[in-house]
Amino acid sequence: MFFHLHCTQHLPSISIMKTIILVCSFALALAAPQYGRPNPKHIAIVREDRQDDGNGRFRYSFEAENGISVAAVGTPGSKGQSNIDGNFRFRLDDGRTAEVSYVADEFGYRAESPLIPTDHPLPAHAIEQIRFAEEQSRRLG
């Protein structure tokens, strides 16, 4: 009987201890490095220029020591937005440099780069069929 009373008196503290261990394990898992980055390194900015006129006109550019560069020029847009004309560059895993130029304005965001997939041009016979269908549609009214 003494043994039974002695063990039941410690059950609440064992339960609390298990809860604390579980919470600590969860916190440790959350604090672990994320996304498999084995050796994060500080990347220095080697060049930076900024200008903001305060009226919707601005320009900025920067270049990092790892080859990333960004440049943009902003102007006031016709609908109260800032129109931005810019580009960015970065190194690909194979050593090539990727470059993207873009415009963001009242018509949306439009990026251009040889790396962005595009639709294949339609073959001549498909273009002719579309032209013929449009002509028929105009004639039949």
Short mmCIF file of N, CA and C in Angstrom, two decimals:
data_model
loop_
_atom_site.label_atom_id
_atom_site.label_comp_id
_atom_site.label_asym_id
_atom_site.label_seq_id
_atom_site.Cartn_x
_atom_site.Cartn_y
_atom_site.Cartn_z
N MET A 1 0.81 -1.17 0.00
CA MET A 1 0.00 0.00 0.00
C MET A 1 0.86 1.26 0.00
N PHE A 2 1.91 1.25 0.78
CA PHE A 2 2.81 2.40 0.82
C PHE A 2 3.40 2.67 -0.57
N PHE A 3 3.81 1.61 -1.26
CA PHE A 3 4.39 1.76 -2.60
C PHE A 3 3.37 2.37 -3.55
N HIS A 4 2.14 1.93 -3.49
CA HIS A 4 1.09 2.41 -4.37
C HIS A 4 0.84 3.90 -4.13
N LEU A 5 0.75 4.34 -2.90
CA LEU A 5 0.53 5.75 -2.60
C LEU A 5 1.72 6.60 -3.01
N HIS A 6 2.91 6.05 -2.79
CA HIS A 6 4.12 6.77 -3.14
C HIS A 6 4.19 7.01 -4.66
N CYS A 7 3.85 6.03 -5.48
CA CYS A 7 3.89 6.15 -6.94
C CYS A 7 2.82 7.09 -7.46
N THR A 8 1.61 7.05 -6.91
CA THR A 8 0.54 7.89 -7.41
C THR A 8 0.76 9.34 -7.07
N GLN A 9 1.53 9.61 -6.02
CA GLN A 9 1.80 10.99 -5.68
C GLN A 9 2.72 11.65 -6.73
N HIS A 10 3.54 10.88 -7.43
CA HIS A 10 4.48 11.41 -8.41
C HIS A 10 3.89 11.47 -9.83
N LEU A 11 2.71 10.88 -10.05
CA LEU A 11 2.13 10.87 -11.40
C LEU A 11 1.89 12.26 -11.96
N PRO A 12 1.34 13.23 -11.24
CA PRO A 12 1.16 14.57 -11.81
C PRO A 12 2.49 15.20 -12.21
N SER A 13 3.54 15.03 -11.41
CA SER A 13 4.81 15.64 -11.76
C SER A 13 5.46 14.95 -12.96
N ILE A 14 5.24 13.65 -13.12
CA ILE A 14 5.75 12.94 -14.30
C ILE A 14 5.02 13.43 -15.55
N SER A 15 3.73 13.62 -15.44
CA SER A 15 2.95 14.11 -16.56
C SER A 15 3.41 15.51 -16.96
N ILE A 16 3.65 16.38 -15.98
CA ILE A 16 4.14 17.73 -16.26
C ILE A 16 5.52 17.66 -16.90
N MET A 17 6.37 16.79 -16.41
CA MET A 17 7.73 16.64 -16.96
C MET A 17 7.65 16.19 -18.43
N LYS A 18 6.77 15.24 -18.73
CA LYS A 18 6.63 14.77 -20.11
C LYS A 18 6.13 15.90 -21.01
N THR A 19 5.22 16.71 -20.50
CA THR A 19 4.71 17.84 -21.27
C THR A 19 5.82 18.84 -21.55
N ILE A 20 6.63 19.11 -20.54
CA ILE A 20 7.74 20.05 -20.72
C ILE A 20 8.74 19.51 -21.74
N ILE A 21 9.05 18.23 -21.67
CA ILE A 21 9.97 17.62 -22.64
C ILE A 21 9.39 17.71 -24.05
N LEU A 22 8.10 17.45 -24.18
CA LEU A 22 7.46 17.51 -25.49
C LEU A 22 7.49 18.94 -26.04
N VAL A 23 7.18 19.93 -25.22
CA VAL A 23 7.20 21.32 -25.66
C VAL A 23 8.61 21.75 -26.04
N CYS A 24 9.61 21.35 -25.24
CA CYS A 24 11.00 21.69 -25.56
C CYS A 24 11.44 21.04 -26.87
N SER A 25 11.03 19.80 -27.10
CA SER A 25 11.37 19.12 -28.36
C SER A 25 10.75 19.83 -29.55
N PHE A 26 9.52 20.28 -29.39
CA PHE A 26 8.84 21.00 -30.46
C PHE A 26 9.55 22.33 -30.73
N ALA A 27 9.93 23.04 -29.68
CA ALA A 27 10.65 24.31 -29.85
C ALA A 27 11.99 24.10 -30.52
N LEU A 28 12.68 23.02 -30.17
CA LEU A 28 13.96 22.70 -30.79
C LEU A 28 13.78 22.42 -32.28
N ALA A 29 12.72 21.71 -32.64
CA ALA A 29 12.46 21.42 -34.05
C ALA A 29 12.17 22.70 -34.83
N LEU A 30 11.44 23.63 -34.23
CA LEU A 30 11.15 24.90 -34.90
C LEU A 30 12.40 25.76 -35.06
N ALA A 31 13.33 25.65 -34.14
CA ALA A 31 14.53 26.47 -34.19
C ALA A 31 15.60 25.91 -35.12
N ALA A 32 15.39 24.70 -35.63
CA ALA A 32 16.38 24.07 -36.51
C ALA A 32 16.48 24.85 -37.82
N PRO A 33 17.64 24.85 -38.48
CA PRO A 33 17.78 25.53 -39.78
C PRO A 33 16.76 24.99 -40.77
N GLN A 34 16.19 25.89 -41.56
CA GLN A 34 15.14 25.53 -42.50
C GLN A 34 15.67 25.42 -43.92
N TYR A 35 14.94 24.73 -44.75
CA TYR A 35 15.14 24.65 -46.20
C TYR A 35 16.47 24.05 -46.61
N GLY A 36 17.11 23.32 -45.77
CA GLY A 36 18.32 22.61 -46.15
C GLY A 36 19.49 23.49 -46.52
N ARG A 37 19.54 24.70 -46.02
CA ARG A 37 20.67 25.57 -46.32
C ARG A 37 21.83 25.18 -45.41
N PRO A 38 22.82 24.49 -45.97
CA PRO A 38 23.88 23.96 -45.12
C PRO A 38 24.82 25.01 -44.55
N ASN A 39 25.08 26.09 -45.30
CA ASN A 39 26.07 27.04 -44.84
C ASN A 39 25.69 28.45 -45.29
N PRO A 40 24.67 29.05 -44.63
CA PRO A 40 24.30 30.39 -45.06
C PRO A 40 25.45 31.37 -44.87
N LYS A 41 25.60 32.26 -45.82
CA LYS A 41 26.74 33.18 -45.81
C LYS A 41 26.24 34.59 -46.07
N HIS A 42 26.83 35.54 -45.42
CA HIS A 42 26.49 36.94 -45.66
C HIS A 42 27.02 37.34 -47.03
N ILE A 43 26.17 37.96 -47.84
CA ILE A 43 26.55 38.44 -49.17
C ILE A 43 26.63 39.96 -49.10
N ALA A 44 27.79 40.49 -49.38
CA ALA A 44 27.99 41.94 -49.30
C ALA A 44 27.43 42.65 -50.53
N ILE A 45 26.89 43.85 -50.30
CA ILE A 45 26.48 44.73 -51.39
C ILE A 45 27.72 45.55 -51.77
N VAL A 46 28.14 45.45 -53.04
CA VAL A 46 29.37 46.12 -53.46
C VAL A 46 29.10 47.48 -54.10
N ARG A 47 27.86 47.71 -54.53
CA ARG A 47 27.50 49.00 -55.12
C ARG A 47 26.02 49.24 -54.87
N GLU A 48 25.67 50.48 -54.50
CA GLU A 48 24.27 50.82 -54.28
C GLU A 48 24.05 52.30 -54.57
N ASP A 49 23.02 52.59 -55.36
CA ASP A 49 22.64 53.97 -55.67
C ASP A 49 21.13 54.09 -55.50
N ARG A 50 20.70 55.18 -54.85
CA ARG A 50 19.26 55.43 -54.65
C ARG A 50 18.97 56.90 -54.84
N GLN A 51 17.82 57.15 -55.47
CA GLN A 51 17.35 58.53 -55.62
C GLN A 51 15.83 58.49 -55.59
N ASP A 52 15.21 59.30 -54.77
CA ASP A 52 13.76 59.39 -54.69
C ASP A 52 13.38 60.86 -54.65
N ASP A 53 12.70 61.33 -55.69
CA ASP A 53 12.32 62.73 -55.76
C ASP A 53 11.08 63.03 -54.93
N GLY A 54 10.40 61.99 -54.43
CA GLY A 54 9.23 62.19 -53.60
C GLY A 54 7.96 62.47 -54.36
N ASN A 55 8.02 62.46 -55.67
CA ASN A 55 6.83 62.76 -56.49
C ASN A 55 6.47 61.58 -57.40
N GLY A 56 6.91 60.42 -57.02
CA GLY A 56 6.67 59.24 -57.85
C GLY A 56 7.83 58.92 -58.77
N ARG A 57 8.80 59.79 -58.83
CA ARG A 57 10.00 59.54 -59.64
C ARG A 57 11.10 59.03 -58.73
N PHE A 58 11.67 57.91 -59.11
CA PHE A 58 12.76 57.35 -58.32
C PHE A 58 13.64 56.49 -59.21
N ARG A 59 14.79 56.17 -58.68
CA ARG A 59 15.68 55.22 -59.35
C ARG A 59 16.53 54.57 -58.28
N TYR A 60 16.81 53.29 -58.48
CA TYR A 60 17.71 52.60 -57.57
C TYR A 60 18.44 51.50 -58.32
N SER A 61 19.59 51.14 -57.81
CA SER A 61 20.34 50.01 -58.36
C SER A 61 21.28 49.51 -57.28
N PHE A 62 21.54 48.23 -57.33
CA PHE A 62 22.54 47.67 -56.44
C PHE A 62 23.14 46.44 -57.08
N GLU A 63 24.32 46.09 -56.60
CA GLU A 63 25.02 44.89 -57.07
C GLU A 63 25.62 44.20 -55.85
N ALA A 64 25.46 42.90 -55.79
CA ALA A 64 26.00 42.11 -54.69
C ALA A 64 27.24 41.37 -55.15
N GLU A 65 28.06 40.96 -54.19
CA GLU A 65 29.32 40.29 -54.53
C GLU A 65 29.11 38.93 -55.21
N ASN A 66 27.92 38.36 -55.12
CA ASN A 66 27.66 37.07 -55.75
C ASN A 66 27.13 37.21 -57.18
N GLY A 67 27.13 38.44 -57.73
CA GLY A 67 26.72 38.63 -59.12
C GLY A 67 25.28 39.06 -59.30
N ILE A 68 24.51 39.12 -58.24
CA ILE A 68 23.13 39.60 -58.36
C ILE A 68 23.16 41.11 -58.53
N SER A 69 22.38 41.61 -59.50
CA SER A 69 22.25 43.05 -59.65
C SER A 69 20.80 43.39 -59.98
N VAL A 70 20.38 44.56 -59.53
CA VAL A 70 19.01 45.02 -59.72
C VAL A 70 19.07 46.50 -60.05
N ALA A 71 18.22 46.93 -60.99
CA ALA A 71 18.11 48.35 -61.32
C ALA A 71 16.67 48.64 -61.71
N ALA A 72 16.17 49.80 -61.30
CA ALA A 72 14.80 50.18 -61.66
C ALA A 72 14.67 51.69 -61.67
N VAL A 73 13.78 52.17 -62.55
CA VAL A 73 13.45 53.59 -62.65
C VAL A 73 11.94 53.68 -62.55
N GLY A 74 11.47 54.58 -61.68
CA GLY A 74 10.03 54.75 -61.50
C GLY A 74 9.58 56.13 -61.93
N THR A 75 8.40 56.18 -62.53
CA THR A 75 7.78 57.44 -62.94
C THR A 75 6.31 57.40 -62.53
N PRO A 76 5.69 58.56 -62.33
CA PRO A 76 4.27 58.57 -61.99
C PRO A 76 3.43 58.01 -63.14
N GLY A 77 2.44 57.20 -62.79
CA GLY A 77 1.58 56.62 -63.80
C GLY A 77 0.29 57.40 -63.98
N SER A 78 -0.44 57.09 -65.03
CA SER A 78 -1.66 57.83 -65.39
C SER A 78 -2.81 57.57 -64.43
N LYS A 79 -2.74 56.49 -63.65
CA LYS A 79 -3.83 56.15 -62.73
C LYS A 79 -3.39 56.21 -61.27
N GLY A 80 -2.35 57.01 -61.00
CA GLY A 80 -1.89 57.18 -59.64
C GLY A 80 -0.84 56.18 -59.19
N GLN A 81 -0.52 55.22 -60.01
CA GLN A 81 0.48 54.21 -59.66
C GLN A 81 1.87 54.68 -60.06
N SER A 82 2.87 53.96 -59.61
CA SER A 82 4.23 54.19 -60.10
C SER A 82 4.49 53.22 -61.24
N ASN A 83 4.92 53.73 -62.38
CA ASN A 83 5.35 52.87 -63.47
C ASN A 83 6.83 52.57 -63.25
N ILE A 84 7.18 51.32 -63.39
CA ILE A 84 8.57 50.92 -63.13
C ILE A 84 9.12 50.20 -64.35
N ASP A 85 10.30 50.60 -64.73
CA ASP A 85 11.04 49.98 -65.82
C ASP A 85 12.33 49.49 -65.19
N GLY A 86 12.57 48.19 -65.21
CA GLY A 86 13.75 47.69 -64.50
C GLY A 86 14.30 46.40 -65.06
N ASN A 87 15.32 45.91 -64.40
CA ASN A 87 15.92 44.63 -64.77
C ASN A 87 16.64 44.06 -63.56
N PHE A 88 16.86 42.76 -63.60
CA PHE A 88 17.67 42.11 -62.59
C PHE A 88 18.46 40.98 -63.22
N ARG A 89 19.59 40.68 -62.62
CA ARG A 89 20.51 39.66 -63.12
C ARG A 89 20.97 38.79 -61.96
N PHE A 90 21.17 37.50 -62.25
CA PHE A 90 21.71 36.59 -61.25
C PHE A 90 22.39 35.43 -61.95
N ARG A 91 23.28 34.77 -61.24
CA ARG A 91 24.02 33.63 -61.80
C ARG A 91 23.23 32.35 -61.64
N LEU A 92 23.18 31.58 -62.70
CA LEU A 92 22.54 30.26 -62.65
C LEU A 92 23.53 29.24 -62.12
N ASP A 93 23.03 28.07 -61.73
CA ASP A 93 23.89 27.02 -61.19
C ASP A 93 24.96 26.57 -62.19
N ASP A 94 24.65 26.67 -63.49
CA ASP A 94 25.62 26.22 -64.50
C ASP A 94 26.65 27.31 -64.85
N GLY A 95 26.59 28.47 -64.16
CA GLY A 95 27.57 29.52 -64.39
C GLY A 95 27.10 30.62 -65.34
N ARG A 96 26.05 30.37 -66.11
CA ARG A 96 25.52 31.40 -67.00
C ARG A 96 24.85 32.50 -66.18
N THR A 97 24.67 33.65 -66.79
CA THR A 97 23.98 34.75 -66.12
C THR A 97 22.58 34.87 -66.69
N ALA A 98 21.60 34.89 -65.82
CA ALA A 98 20.21 35.10 -66.22
C ALA A 98 19.91 36.58 -66.10
N GLU A 99 19.20 37.12 -67.09
CA GLU A 99 18.80 38.53 -67.04
C GLU A 99 17.33 38.64 -67.39
N VAL A 100 16.63 39.44 -66.61
CA VAL A 100 15.21 39.68 -66.84
C VAL A 100 14.99 41.19 -66.87
N SER A 101 14.33 41.67 -67.90
CA SER A 101 13.92 43.07 -67.99
C SER A 101 12.41 43.10 -67.82
N TYR A 102 11.90 44.15 -67.18
CA TYR A 102 10.47 44.19 -66.94
C TYR A 102 9.94 45.62 -66.96
N VAL A 103 8.63 45.69 -67.17
CA VAL A 103 7.88 46.93 -67.08
C VAL A 103 6.68 46.62 -66.21
N ALA A 104 6.40 47.51 -65.26
CA ALA A 104 5.20 47.39 -64.44
C ALA A 104 4.48 48.73 -64.52
N ASP A 105 3.26 48.72 -65.05
CA ASP A 105 2.51 49.96 -65.22
C ASP A 105 1.02 49.67 -65.15
N GLU A 106 0.20 50.60 -65.64
CA GLU A 106 -1.24 50.41 -65.57
C GLU A 106 -1.73 49.22 -66.39
N PHE A 107 -0.88 48.68 -67.24
CA PHE A 107 -1.25 47.51 -68.05
C PHE A 107 -0.76 46.20 -67.43
N GLY A 108 -0.13 46.28 -66.25
CA GLY A 108 0.32 45.07 -65.56
C GLY A 108 1.83 44.93 -65.56
N TYR A 109 2.28 43.73 -65.23
CA TYR A 109 3.71 43.41 -65.15
C TYR A 109 4.06 42.58 -66.37
N ARG A 110 5.09 43.02 -67.11
CA ARG A 110 5.52 42.30 -68.30
C ARG A 110 7.02 42.10 -68.22
N ALA A 111 7.42 40.86 -68.19
CA ALA A 111 8.84 40.52 -68.10
C ALA A 111 9.31 39.92 -69.42
N GLU A 112 10.57 40.20 -69.75
CA GLU A 112 11.17 39.63 -70.96
C GLU A 112 12.52 39.04 -70.60
N SER A 113 12.73 37.82 -71.08
CA SER A 113 14.00 37.13 -70.87
C SER A 113 14.02 35.90 -71.77
N PRO A 114 15.20 35.54 -72.27
CA PRO A 114 15.28 34.30 -73.03
C PRO A 114 14.95 33.08 -72.17
N LEU A 115 14.97 33.24 -70.85
CA LEU A 115 14.69 32.12 -69.95
C LEU A 115 13.20 31.90 -69.72
N ILE A 116 12.37 32.88 -70.07
CA ILE A 116 10.93 32.75 -69.86
C ILE A 116 10.34 31.97 -71.03
N PRO A 117 9.66 30.86 -70.75
CA PRO A 117 9.08 30.08 -71.84
C PRO A 117 8.02 30.89 -72.60
N THR A 118 7.97 30.72 -73.89
CA THR A 118 6.97 31.39 -74.72
C THR A 118 6.23 30.35 -75.55
N ASP A 119 5.06 30.75 -76.02
CA ASP A 119 4.31 29.86 -76.91
C ASP A 119 5.07 29.71 -78.22
N HIS A 120 4.95 28.55 -78.82
CA HIS A 120 5.55 28.35 -80.14
C HIS A 120 4.72 29.10 -81.17
N PRO A 121 5.35 29.62 -82.20
CA PRO A 121 4.56 30.31 -83.23
C PRO A 121 3.64 29.32 -83.93
N LEU A 122 2.49 29.82 -84.34
CA LEU A 122 1.55 28.96 -85.05
C LEU A 122 2.10 28.61 -86.43
N PRO A 123 1.86 27.39 -86.88
CA PRO A 123 2.28 27.03 -88.24
C PRO A 123 1.45 27.80 -89.27
N ALA A 124 2.00 27.94 -90.46
CA ALA A 124 1.36 28.74 -91.52
C ALA A 124 -0.06 28.27 -91.82
N HIS A 125 -0.30 26.96 -91.84
CA HIS A 125 -1.64 26.47 -92.18
C HIS A 125 -2.65 26.86 -91.09
N ALA A 126 -2.22 26.93 -89.82
CA ALA A 126 -3.14 27.34 -88.76
C ALA A 126 -3.46 28.82 -88.88
N ILE A 127 -2.48 29.62 -89.22
CA ILE A 127 -2.72 31.05 -89.42
C ILE A 127 -3.69 31.27 -90.57
N GLU A 128 -3.53 30.50 -91.63
CA GLU A 128 -4.42 30.61 -92.78
C GLU A 128 -5.84 30.21 -92.40
N GLN A 129 -6.00 29.16 -91.58
CA GLN A 129 -7.34 28.75 -91.14
C GLN A 129 -8.00 29.83 -90.28
N ILE A 130 -7.24 30.46 -89.42
CA ILE A 130 -7.78 31.54 -88.58
C ILE A 130 -8.21 32.71 -89.46
N ARG A 131 -7.36 33.09 -90.43
CA ARG A 131 -7.70 34.17 -91.34
C ARG A 131 -8.98 33.85 -92.10
N PHE A 132 -9.10 32.61 -92.60
CA PHE A 132 -10.28 32.18 -93.35
C PHE A 132 -11.53 32.23 -92.47
N ALA A 133 -11.42 31.78 -91.23
CA ALA A 133 -12.57 31.78 -90.31
C ALA A 133 -13.00 33.21 -90.00
N GLU A 134 -12.04 34.11 -89.79
CA GLU A 134 -12.38 35.51 -89.51
C GLU A 134 -13.06 36.14 -90.73
N GLU A 135 -12.58 35.82 -91.91
CA GLU A 135 -13.19 36.34 -93.14
C GLU A 135 -14.62 35.83 -93.29
N GLN A 136 -14.84 34.55 -93.03
CA GLN A 136 -16.18 33.97 -93.12
C GLN A 136 -17.12 34.63 -92.09
N SER A 137 -16.59 34.85 -90.91
CA SER A 137 -17.39 35.47 -89.84
C SER A 137 -17.80 36.89 -90.23
N ARG A 138 -16.91 37.65 -90.85
CA ARG A 138 -17.23 39.00 -91.29
C ARG A 138 -18.28 38.97 -92.40
N ARG A 139 -18.14 38.03 -93.32
CA ARG A 139 -19.07 37.94 -94.45
C ARG A 139 -20.47 37.55 -94.01
N LEU A 140 -20.54 36.62 -93.05
CA LEU A 140 -21.86 36.13 -92.62
C LEU A 140 -22.47 37.03 -91.55
N GLY A 141 -21.67 37.89 -91.04
CA GLY A 141 -22.08 38.93 -90.21
C GLY A 141 -22.54 38.88 -88.88
#
